[in-house]
Short mmCIF file of C-alpha atoms in Angstrom, two decimals:
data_model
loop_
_atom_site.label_atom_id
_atom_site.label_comp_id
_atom_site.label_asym_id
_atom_site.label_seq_id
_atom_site.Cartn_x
_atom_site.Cartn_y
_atom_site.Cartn_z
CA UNK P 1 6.96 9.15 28.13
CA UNK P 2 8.36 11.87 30.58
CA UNK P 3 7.07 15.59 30.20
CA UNK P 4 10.78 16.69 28.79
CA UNK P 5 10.60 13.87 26.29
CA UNK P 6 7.07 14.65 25.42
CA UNK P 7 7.93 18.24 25.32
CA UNK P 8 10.98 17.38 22.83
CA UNK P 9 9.25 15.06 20.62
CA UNK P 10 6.14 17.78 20.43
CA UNK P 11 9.07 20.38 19.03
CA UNK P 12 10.45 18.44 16.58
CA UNK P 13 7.34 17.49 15.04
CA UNK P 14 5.86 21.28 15.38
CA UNK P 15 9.44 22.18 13.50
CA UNK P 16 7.94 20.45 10.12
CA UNK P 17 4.04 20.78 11.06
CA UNK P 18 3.90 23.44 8.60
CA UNK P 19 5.50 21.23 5.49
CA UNK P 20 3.94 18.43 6.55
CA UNK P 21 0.62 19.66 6.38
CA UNK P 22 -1.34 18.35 3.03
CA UNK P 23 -4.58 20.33 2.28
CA UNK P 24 -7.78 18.60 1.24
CA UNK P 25 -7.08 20.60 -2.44
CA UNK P 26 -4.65 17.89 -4.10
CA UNK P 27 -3.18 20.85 -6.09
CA UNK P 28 -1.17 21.99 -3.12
CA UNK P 29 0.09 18.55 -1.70
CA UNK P 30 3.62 18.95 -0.81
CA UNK P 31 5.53 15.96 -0.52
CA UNK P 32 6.44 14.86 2.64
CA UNK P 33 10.36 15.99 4.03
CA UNK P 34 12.62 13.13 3.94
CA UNK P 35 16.47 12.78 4.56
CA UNK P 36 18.69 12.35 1.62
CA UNK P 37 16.46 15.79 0.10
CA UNK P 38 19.61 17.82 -0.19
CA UNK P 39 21.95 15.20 -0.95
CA UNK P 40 24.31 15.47 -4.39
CA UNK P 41 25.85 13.25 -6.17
CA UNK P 42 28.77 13.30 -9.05
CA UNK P 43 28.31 12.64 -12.70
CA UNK P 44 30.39 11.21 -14.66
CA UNK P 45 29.50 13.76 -17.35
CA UNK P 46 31.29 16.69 -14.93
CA UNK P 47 29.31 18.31 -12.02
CA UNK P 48 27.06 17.46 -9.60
CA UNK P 49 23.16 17.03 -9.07
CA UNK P 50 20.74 16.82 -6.34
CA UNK P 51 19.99 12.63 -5.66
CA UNK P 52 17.03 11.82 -7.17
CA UNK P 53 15.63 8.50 -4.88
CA UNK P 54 13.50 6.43 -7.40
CA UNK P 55 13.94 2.78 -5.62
CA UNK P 56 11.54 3.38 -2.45
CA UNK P 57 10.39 0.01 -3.30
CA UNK P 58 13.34 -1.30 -2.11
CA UNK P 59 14.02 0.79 0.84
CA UNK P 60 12.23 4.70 1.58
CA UNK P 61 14.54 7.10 2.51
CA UNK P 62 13.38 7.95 6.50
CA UNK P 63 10.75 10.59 7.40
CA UNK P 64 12.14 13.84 8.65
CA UNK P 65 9.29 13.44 11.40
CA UNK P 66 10.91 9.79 12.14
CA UNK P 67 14.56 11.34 12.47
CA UNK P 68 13.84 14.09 14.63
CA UNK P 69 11.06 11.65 16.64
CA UNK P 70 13.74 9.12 17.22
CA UNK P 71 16.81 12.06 18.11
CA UNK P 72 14.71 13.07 20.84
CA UNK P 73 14.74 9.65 22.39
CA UNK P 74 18.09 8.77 22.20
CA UNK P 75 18.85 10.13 25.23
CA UNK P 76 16.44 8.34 27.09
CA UNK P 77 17.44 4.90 25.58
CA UNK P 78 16.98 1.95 28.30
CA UNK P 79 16.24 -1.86 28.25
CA UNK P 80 12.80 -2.23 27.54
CA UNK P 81 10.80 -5.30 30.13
CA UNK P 82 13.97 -5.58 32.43
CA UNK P 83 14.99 -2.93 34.44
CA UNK P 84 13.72 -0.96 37.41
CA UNK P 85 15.50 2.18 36.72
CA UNK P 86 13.44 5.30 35.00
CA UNK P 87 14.76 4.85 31.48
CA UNK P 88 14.12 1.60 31.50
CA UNK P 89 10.42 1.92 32.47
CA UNK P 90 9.89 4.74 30.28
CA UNK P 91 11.95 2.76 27.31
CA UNK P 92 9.02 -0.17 28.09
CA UNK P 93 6.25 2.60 28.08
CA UNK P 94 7.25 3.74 24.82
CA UNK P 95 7.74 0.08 23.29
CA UNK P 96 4.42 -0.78 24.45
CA UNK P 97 2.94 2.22 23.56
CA UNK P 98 4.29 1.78 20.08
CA UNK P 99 2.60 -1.42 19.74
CA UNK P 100 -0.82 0.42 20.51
CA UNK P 101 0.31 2.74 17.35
CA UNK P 102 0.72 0.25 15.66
CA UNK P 103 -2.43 -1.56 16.04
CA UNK P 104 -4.49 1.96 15.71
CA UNK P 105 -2.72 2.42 12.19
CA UNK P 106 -3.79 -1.29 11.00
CA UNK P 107 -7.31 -0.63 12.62
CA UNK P 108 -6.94 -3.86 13.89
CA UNK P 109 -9.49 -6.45 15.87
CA UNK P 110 -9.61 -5.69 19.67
CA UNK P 111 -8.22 -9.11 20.25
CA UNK P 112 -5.37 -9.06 17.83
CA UNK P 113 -1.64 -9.28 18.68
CA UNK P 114 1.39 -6.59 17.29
CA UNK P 115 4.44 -8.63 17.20
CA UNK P 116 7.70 -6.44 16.33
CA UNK P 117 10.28 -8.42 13.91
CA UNK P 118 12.80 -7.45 11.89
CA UNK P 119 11.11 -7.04 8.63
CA UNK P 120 8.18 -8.47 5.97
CA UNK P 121 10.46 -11.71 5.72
CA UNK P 122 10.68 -11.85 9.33
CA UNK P 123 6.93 -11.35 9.81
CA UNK P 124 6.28 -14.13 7.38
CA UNK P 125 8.70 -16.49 8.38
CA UNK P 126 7.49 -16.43 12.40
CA UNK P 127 3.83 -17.00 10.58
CA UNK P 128 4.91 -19.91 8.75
CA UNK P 129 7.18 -21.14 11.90
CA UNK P 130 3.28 -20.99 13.83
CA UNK P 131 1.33 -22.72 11.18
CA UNK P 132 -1.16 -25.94 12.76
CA UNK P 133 0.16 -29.39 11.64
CA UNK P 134 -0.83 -30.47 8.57
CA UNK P 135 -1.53 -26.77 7.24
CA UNK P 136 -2.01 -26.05 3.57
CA UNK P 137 -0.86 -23.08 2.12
CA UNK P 138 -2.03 -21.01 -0.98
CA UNK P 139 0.16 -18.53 -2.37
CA UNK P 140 0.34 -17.06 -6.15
CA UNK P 141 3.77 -17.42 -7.96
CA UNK P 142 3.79 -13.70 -8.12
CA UNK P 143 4.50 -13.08 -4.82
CA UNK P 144 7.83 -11.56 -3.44
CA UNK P 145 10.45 -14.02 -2.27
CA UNK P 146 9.82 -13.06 1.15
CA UNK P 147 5.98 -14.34 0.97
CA UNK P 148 7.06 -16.85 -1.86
CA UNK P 149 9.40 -19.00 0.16
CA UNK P 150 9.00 -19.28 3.75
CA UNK P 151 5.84 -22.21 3.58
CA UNK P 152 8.82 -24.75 3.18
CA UNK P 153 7.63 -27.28 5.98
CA UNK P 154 4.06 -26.67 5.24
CA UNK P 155 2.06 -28.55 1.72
CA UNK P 156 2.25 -25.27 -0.40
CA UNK P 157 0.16 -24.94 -3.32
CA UNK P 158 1.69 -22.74 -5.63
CA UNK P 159 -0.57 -20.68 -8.37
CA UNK P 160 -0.38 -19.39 -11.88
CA UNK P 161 -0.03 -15.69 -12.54
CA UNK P 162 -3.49 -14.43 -13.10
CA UNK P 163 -4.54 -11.84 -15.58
CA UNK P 164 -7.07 -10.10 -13.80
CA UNK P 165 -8.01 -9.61 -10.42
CA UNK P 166 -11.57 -11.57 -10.70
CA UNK P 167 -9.04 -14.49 -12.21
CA UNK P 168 -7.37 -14.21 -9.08
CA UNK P 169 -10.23 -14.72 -6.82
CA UNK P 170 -11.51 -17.74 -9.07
CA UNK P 171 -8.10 -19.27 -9.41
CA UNK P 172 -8.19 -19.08 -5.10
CA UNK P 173 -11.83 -20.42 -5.08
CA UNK P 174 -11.08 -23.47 -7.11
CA UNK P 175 -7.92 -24.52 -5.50
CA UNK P 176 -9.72 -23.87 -1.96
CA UNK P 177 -12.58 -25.83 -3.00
CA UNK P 178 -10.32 -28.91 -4.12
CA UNK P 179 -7.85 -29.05 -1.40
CA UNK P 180 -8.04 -33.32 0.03
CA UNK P 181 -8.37 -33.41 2.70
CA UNK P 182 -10.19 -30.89 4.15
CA UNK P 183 -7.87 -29.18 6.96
CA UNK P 184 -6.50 -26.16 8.01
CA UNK P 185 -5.20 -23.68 5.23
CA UNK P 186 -3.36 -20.49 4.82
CA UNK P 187 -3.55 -18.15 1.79
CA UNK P 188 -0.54 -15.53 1.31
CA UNK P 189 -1.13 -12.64 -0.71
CA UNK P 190 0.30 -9.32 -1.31
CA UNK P 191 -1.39 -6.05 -1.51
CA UNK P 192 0.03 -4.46 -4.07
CA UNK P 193 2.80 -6.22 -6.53
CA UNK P 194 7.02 -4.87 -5.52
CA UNK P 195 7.00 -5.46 -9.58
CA UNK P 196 3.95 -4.13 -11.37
CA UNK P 197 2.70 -1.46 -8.09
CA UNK P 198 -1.03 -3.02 -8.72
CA UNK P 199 -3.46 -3.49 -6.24
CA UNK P 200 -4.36 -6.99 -5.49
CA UNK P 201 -8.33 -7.68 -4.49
CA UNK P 202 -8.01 -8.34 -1.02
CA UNK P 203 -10.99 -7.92 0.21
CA UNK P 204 -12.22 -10.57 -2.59
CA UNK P 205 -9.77 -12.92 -1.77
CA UNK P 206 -10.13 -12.80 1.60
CA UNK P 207 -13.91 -13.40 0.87
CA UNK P 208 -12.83 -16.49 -1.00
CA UNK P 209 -10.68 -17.94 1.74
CA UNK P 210 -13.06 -17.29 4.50
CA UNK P 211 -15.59 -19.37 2.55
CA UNK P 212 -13.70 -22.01 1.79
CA UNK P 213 -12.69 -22.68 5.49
CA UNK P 214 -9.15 -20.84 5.24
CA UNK P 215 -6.92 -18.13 6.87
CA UNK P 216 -5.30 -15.13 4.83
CA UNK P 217 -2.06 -13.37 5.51
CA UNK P 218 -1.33 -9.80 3.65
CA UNK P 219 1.82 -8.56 2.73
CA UNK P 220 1.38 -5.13 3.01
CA UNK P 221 5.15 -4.38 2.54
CA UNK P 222 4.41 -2.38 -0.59
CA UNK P 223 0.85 -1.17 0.24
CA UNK P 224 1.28 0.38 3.87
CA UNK P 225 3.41 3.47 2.29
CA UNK P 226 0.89 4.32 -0.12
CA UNK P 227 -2.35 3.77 1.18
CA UNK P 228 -4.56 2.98 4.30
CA UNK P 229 -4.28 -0.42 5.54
CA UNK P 230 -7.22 -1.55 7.48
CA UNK P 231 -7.41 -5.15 8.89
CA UNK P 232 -11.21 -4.87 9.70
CA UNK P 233 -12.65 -3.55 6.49
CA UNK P 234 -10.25 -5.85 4.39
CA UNK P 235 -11.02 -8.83 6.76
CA UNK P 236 -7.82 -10.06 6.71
CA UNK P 237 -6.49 -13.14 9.50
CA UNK P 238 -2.63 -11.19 9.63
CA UNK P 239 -0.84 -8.55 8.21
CA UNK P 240 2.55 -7.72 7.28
CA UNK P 241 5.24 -5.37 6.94
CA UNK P 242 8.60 -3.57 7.15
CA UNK P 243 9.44 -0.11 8.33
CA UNK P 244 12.29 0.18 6.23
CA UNK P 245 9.57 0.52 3.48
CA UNK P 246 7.49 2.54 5.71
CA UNK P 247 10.15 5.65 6.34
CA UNK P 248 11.71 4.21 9.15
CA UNK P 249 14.69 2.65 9.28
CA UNK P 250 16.63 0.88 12.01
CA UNK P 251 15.34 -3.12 10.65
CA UNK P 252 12.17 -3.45 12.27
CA UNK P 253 8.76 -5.02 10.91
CA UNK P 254 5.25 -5.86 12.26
CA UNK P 255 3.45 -8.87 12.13
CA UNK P 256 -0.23 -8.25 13.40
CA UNK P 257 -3.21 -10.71 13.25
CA UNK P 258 -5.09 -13.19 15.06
CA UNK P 259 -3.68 -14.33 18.39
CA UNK P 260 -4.41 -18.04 18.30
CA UNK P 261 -2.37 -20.38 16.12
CA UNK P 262 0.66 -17.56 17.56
CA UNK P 263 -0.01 -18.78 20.99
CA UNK P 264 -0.74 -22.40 20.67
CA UNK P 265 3.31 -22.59 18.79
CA UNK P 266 6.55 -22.92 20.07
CA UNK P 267 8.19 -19.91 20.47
CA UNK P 268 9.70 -18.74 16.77
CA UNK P 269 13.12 -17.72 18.84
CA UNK P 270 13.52 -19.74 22.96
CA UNK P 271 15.25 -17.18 25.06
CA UNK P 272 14.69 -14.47 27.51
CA UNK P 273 11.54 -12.31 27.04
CA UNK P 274 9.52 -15.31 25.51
CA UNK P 275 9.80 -17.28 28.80
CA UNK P 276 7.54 -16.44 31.61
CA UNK P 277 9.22 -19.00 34.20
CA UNK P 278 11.91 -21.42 34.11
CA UNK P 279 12.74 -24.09 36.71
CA UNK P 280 15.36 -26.96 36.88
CA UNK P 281 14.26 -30.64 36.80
CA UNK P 282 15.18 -32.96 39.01
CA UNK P 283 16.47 -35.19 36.14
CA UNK P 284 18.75 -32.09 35.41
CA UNK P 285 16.76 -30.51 32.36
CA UNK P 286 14.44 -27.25 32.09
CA UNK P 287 10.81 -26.69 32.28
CA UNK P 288 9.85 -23.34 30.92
CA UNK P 289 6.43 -21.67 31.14
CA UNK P 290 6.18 -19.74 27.55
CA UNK P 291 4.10 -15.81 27.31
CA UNK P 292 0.72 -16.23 25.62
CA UNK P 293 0.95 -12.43 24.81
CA UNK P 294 3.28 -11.22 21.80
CA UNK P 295 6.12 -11.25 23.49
CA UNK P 296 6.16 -15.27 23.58
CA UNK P 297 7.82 -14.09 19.99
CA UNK P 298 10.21 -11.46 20.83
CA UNK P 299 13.13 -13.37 22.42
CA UNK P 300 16.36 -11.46 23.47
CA UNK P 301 16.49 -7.62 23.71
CA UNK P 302 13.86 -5.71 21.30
CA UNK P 303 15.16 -3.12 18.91
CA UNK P 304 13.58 -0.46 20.66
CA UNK P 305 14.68 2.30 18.51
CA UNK P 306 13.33 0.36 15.22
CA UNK P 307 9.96 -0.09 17.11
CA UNK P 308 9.72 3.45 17.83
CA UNK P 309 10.64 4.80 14.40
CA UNK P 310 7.55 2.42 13.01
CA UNK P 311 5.15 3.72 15.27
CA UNK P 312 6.91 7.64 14.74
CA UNK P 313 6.33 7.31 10.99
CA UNK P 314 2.63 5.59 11.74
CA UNK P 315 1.47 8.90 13.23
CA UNK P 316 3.14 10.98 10.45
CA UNK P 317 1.61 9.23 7.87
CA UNK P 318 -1.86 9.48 9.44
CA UNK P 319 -1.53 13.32 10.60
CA UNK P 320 -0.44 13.92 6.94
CA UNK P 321 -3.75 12.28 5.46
CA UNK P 322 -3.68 9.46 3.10
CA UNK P 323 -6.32 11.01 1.08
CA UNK P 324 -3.67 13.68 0.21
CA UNK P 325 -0.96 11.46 -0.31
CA UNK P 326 -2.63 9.28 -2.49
CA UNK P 327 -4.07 11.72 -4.78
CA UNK P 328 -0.32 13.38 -5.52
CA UNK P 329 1.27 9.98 -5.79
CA UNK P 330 -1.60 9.22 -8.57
CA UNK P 331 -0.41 12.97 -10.61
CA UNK P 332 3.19 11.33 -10.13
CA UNK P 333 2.16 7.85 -11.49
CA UNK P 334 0.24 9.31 -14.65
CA UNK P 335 3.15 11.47 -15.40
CA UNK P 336 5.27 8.59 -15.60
CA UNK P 337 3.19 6.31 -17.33
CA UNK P 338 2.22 8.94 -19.41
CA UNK P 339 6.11 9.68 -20.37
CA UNK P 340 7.05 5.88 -20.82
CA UNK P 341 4.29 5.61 -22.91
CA UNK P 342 5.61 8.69 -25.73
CA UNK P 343 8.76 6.43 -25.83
CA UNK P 344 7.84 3.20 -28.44
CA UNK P 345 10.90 1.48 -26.99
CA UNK P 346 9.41 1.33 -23.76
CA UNK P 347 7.28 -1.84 -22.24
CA UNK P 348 5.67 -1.36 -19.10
CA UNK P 349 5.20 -4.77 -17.33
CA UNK P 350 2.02 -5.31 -16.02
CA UNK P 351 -0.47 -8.38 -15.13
CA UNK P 352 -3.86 -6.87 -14.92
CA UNK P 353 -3.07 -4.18 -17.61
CA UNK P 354 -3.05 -0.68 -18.15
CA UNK P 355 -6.57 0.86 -16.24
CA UNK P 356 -5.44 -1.23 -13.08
CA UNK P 357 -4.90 0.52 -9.98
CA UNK P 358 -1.59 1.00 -8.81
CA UNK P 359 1.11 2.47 -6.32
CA UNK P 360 3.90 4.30 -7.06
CA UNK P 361 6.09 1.34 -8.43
CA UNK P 362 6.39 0.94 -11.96
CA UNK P 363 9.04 -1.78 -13.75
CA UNK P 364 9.84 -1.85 -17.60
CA UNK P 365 12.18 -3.08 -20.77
CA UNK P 366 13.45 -0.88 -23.14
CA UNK P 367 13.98 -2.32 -27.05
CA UNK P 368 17.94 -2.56 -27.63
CA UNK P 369 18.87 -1.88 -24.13
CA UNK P 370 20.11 -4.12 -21.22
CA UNK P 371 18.24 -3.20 -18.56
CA UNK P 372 21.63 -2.95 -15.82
CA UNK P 373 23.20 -1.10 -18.87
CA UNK P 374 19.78 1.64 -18.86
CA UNK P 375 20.05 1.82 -14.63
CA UNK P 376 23.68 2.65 -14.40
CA UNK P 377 23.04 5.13 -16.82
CA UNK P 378 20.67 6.64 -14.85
CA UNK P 379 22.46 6.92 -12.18
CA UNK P 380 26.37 7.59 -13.49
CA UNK P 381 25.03 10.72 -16.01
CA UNK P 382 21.81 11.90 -14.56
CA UNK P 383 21.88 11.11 -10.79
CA UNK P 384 18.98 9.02 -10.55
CA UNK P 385 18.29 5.57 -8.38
CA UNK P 386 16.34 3.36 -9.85
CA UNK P 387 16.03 -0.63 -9.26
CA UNK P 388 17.42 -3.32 -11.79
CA UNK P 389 17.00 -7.11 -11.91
CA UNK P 390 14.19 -9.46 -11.29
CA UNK P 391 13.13 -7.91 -7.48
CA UNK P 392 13.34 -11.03 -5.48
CA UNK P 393 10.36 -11.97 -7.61
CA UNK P 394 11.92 -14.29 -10.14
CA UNK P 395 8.92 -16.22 -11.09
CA UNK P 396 7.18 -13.21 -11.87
CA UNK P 397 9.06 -11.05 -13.80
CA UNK P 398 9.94 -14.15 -15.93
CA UNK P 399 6.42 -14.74 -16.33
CA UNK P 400 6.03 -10.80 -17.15
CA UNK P 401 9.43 -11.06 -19.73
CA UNK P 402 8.51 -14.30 -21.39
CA UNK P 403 10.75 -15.46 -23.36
CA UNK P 404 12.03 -12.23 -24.57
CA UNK P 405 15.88 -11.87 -24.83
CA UNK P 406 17.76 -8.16 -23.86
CA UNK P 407 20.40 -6.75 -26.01
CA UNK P 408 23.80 -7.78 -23.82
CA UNK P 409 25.28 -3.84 -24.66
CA UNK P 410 27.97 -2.96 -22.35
CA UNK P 411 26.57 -4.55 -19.43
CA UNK P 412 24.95 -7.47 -18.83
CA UNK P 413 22.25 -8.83 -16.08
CA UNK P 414 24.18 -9.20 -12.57
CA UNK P 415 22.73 -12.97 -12.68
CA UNK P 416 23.38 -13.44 -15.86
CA UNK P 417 26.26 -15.98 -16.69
CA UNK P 418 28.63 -15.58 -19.98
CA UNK P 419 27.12 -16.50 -22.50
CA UNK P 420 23.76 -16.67 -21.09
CA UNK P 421 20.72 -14.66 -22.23
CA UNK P 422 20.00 -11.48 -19.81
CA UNK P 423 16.36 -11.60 -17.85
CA UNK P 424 16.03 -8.21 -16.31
CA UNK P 425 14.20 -5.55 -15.76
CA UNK P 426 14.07 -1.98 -14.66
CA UNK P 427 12.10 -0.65 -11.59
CA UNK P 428 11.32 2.89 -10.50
CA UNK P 429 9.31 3.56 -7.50
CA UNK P 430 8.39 6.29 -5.66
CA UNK P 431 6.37 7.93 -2.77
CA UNK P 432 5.39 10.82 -0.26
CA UNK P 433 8.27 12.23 -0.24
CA UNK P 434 9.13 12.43 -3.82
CA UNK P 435 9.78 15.99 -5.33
CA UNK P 436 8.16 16.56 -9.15
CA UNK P 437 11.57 17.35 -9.94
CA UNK P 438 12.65 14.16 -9.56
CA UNK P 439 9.75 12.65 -11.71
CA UNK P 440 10.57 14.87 -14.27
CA UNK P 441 14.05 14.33 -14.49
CA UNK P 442 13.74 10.43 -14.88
CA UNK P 443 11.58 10.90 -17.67
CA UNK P 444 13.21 13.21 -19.77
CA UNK P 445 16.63 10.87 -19.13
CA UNK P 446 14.78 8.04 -20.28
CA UNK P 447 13.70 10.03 -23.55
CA UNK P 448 17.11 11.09 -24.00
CA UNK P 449 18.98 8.10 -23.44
CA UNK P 450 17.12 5.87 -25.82
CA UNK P 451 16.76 8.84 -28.51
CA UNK P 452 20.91 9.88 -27.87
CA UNK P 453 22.37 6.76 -26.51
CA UNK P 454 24.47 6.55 -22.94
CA UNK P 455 27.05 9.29 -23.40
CA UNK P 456 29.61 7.24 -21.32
CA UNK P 457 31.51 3.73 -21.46
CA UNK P 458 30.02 1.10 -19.51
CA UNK P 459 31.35 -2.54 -18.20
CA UNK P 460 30.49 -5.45 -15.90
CA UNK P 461 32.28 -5.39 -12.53
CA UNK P 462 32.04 -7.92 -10.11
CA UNK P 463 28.32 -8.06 -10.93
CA UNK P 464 27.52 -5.16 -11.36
CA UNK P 465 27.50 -2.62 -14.32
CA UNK P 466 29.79 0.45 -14.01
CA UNK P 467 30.81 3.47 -15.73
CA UNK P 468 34.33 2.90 -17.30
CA UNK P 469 36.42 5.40 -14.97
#
């Protein structure tokens, strides 16, 4: 990076050093500044309120740090591999220096590849593109759709829902130890559930897969915000994850593992960048000489400015301290829990039950409520995002909801048909940059709402359920 890029980067991080800071004392964590802090909304009540973002599960609003990190390379914005001119080498040196963040963040193997995607799904999908022939894949039904689906040309194995996390590892062990024949195998598991926030035993299961001959992938979409991610001490084969869930925007992701099943495949995407050499035949086709290094997988221009916002919000989250960050988000997860659980109407969904250890993503039902109905109220009368559905984890949440039918209300389930009974549920999820305020607010709106009722009109609108205007 030049010296006046260096320089400007260096200010706009100094700018927040002093909010950004988190003290070994938990009790003066500050959360971390994010855009969208300031933003208000309307109510349909009359007046307006400050945003309250409670759906970082889905996406994280971006890092200050990140914004100001990325403004100051704007300007300097080149091709990145291709060109000879100084913003395109220092575009490269920044790209390829991101990759090195990257890797230092995951703690990862000295021999391990970064590969920059587009996101979790992405990650996955290039993984299962890669697998050996006649692969077998392990994965447990509550996975996210985006480490559910993508095994579709491999023999998947798909397994039940466990109940705690030593059923987990003996579910794995037994379906590892009776695989016929005996051949290469995958096992996908997240880190911590987009539905329930609770940690998964990785370490265990990657224990269990090791011994049994197999490979382990981690989806650490919903686990890299929240805590350290270390692909030594959890002895994992590949990680991944998004950015967009990290604080940084722009629709990048990170796939980052062992290098060899990546280079013995085809490339996921044949264009330029993969290719090291390409010649003509003489009987009028192509032979092309493929990269063995990660870029044999990023075909076509790289989203430079998505790379760098990963690798900006990488060194945030480190400088800030995890220790720190996790100990607030734990105060903001009690008081939550702890103000769903004063409200008898209120079921907390959960697999390994209510001591396990979680991140800041908790999903629940409420007795006589739809839960589209309960989310739009949040948001039209007391400005606050929340998530509602079944999270691109169908199999899950219908495992979590049973057979359990919603009151229809006002609204009903986007996916739900006329007629049909509504399967939904509602998701709030937060993170380091979440004021106490907002906290707060949600829970005294749920309180209020199921004591008082919604004090507005509500209907179903292409999908969706609205205030009545």
């Amino acid at each position: 990076m030049s010296a006046s890029l260096n320089a400007t980067a260096e200010h706009a991080s100094a700018e927040h050093a002093s909010v950004d800071a988190v003290c070994a004392d938990t009790a003066c964590v500050e959360p971390l500044p994010v855009l969208g802090r300031d933003v208000t909304v309307p109510l349909v009540t009359g007046g307006e309120v400050s945003y309250a973002a409670l759906d970082y599960a889905a996406s994280a609003p971006a890092l200050q740090r990140v914004w100001d990190d990325v403004a100051a390379y704007a300007p300097y914005y080149g091709s990145v591999h291709r060109g000879a001119g100084y913003l395109s080498q220092l575009s490269t040196d920044l790209f390829e220096q991101s990759r090195v963040t990257v890797a230092e963040f995951l703690d990862c193997r000295p021999a391990d590849q970064v590969i920059f995607t587009r996101s979790t799904t992405d990650s996955l999908n290039l993984l299962a593109a890669a697998l050996p022939a006649d692969c077998r894949v392990f994965v447990f039904e509550t996975e996210h759709h985006a480490s559910l689906l993508p095994w579709g040309n491999a023999r998947v194995t798909y397994l039940n829902a466990p109940r705690t996390p030593d059923e987990a590892v003996a579910t794995l062990e037994r379906a590892l130890a009776g695989r016929d024949p005996y051949g290469p195998a995958l096992v996908c598991v997240t880190g911590a559930s987009n539905v329930t926030g609770e940690l998964w035993p990785v370490r265990e299961l990657a224990a269990a897969a090791h011994a049994h001959g197999a490979r382990i992938v981690l989806d650490a979409a919903q686990l890299a915000p929240h805590h350290p991610v270390s692909v030594r001490e959890l002895d994992v084969d590949w990680v991944a994850f998004s950015g967009h869930k990290l604080y940084a925007p722009f629709g990048s992701g990170v796939l980052a593992g062992r290098a060899d099943w990546l280079q013995e495949a085809e490339p996921y995407l044949a264009g330029g960048g993969a290719s090291r050499k390409v010649a003509r035949r003489e009987d009028g086709g192509v032979d092309v000489e493929w990269h063995t290094t990660a870029a044999r997988h990023e075909a076509g221009s790289p989203n430079v400015i998505g790379v760098y916002s990963i690798a900006s919000a990488c060194r945030a989250l480190t400088e800030a301290g995890f220790e720190g960050l996790v100990a607030r988000e734990r105060q903001l997860i009690a008081k939550v829990r702890e103000g769903l659980a004063e409200v008898p109407e209120v079921r907390v969904l959960s697999l390994f039950g209510d001591e396990a250890p979680r991140v800041g993503v908790i999903s629940f039902v409420v007795d006589g409520w739809n839960s589209s109905h309960f989310a739009a109220a949040l948001s039209a009368e007391y400005g606050i995002g929340v998530r509602d559905g079944l999270f691109c984890a169908h199999p899950l949440v219908r495992t979590l909801l049973g057979s359990e039918p919603q009151a229809q209300g006002e609204c009903g389930a986007p996916e739900a048909a006329p007629g049909e009974r509504s399967l939904n549920a509602i998701r709030v999820s937060f993170g380091a940059g979440t004021p106490d305020e907002h906290v707060d607010r949600f829970v005294r709106a749920v309180r209020e709402l199921v004591a008082d009722g919604a004090k507005w009109n509500y209907r179903t609108e292409e999908g969706r359920c609205v205030p009545v205007s």
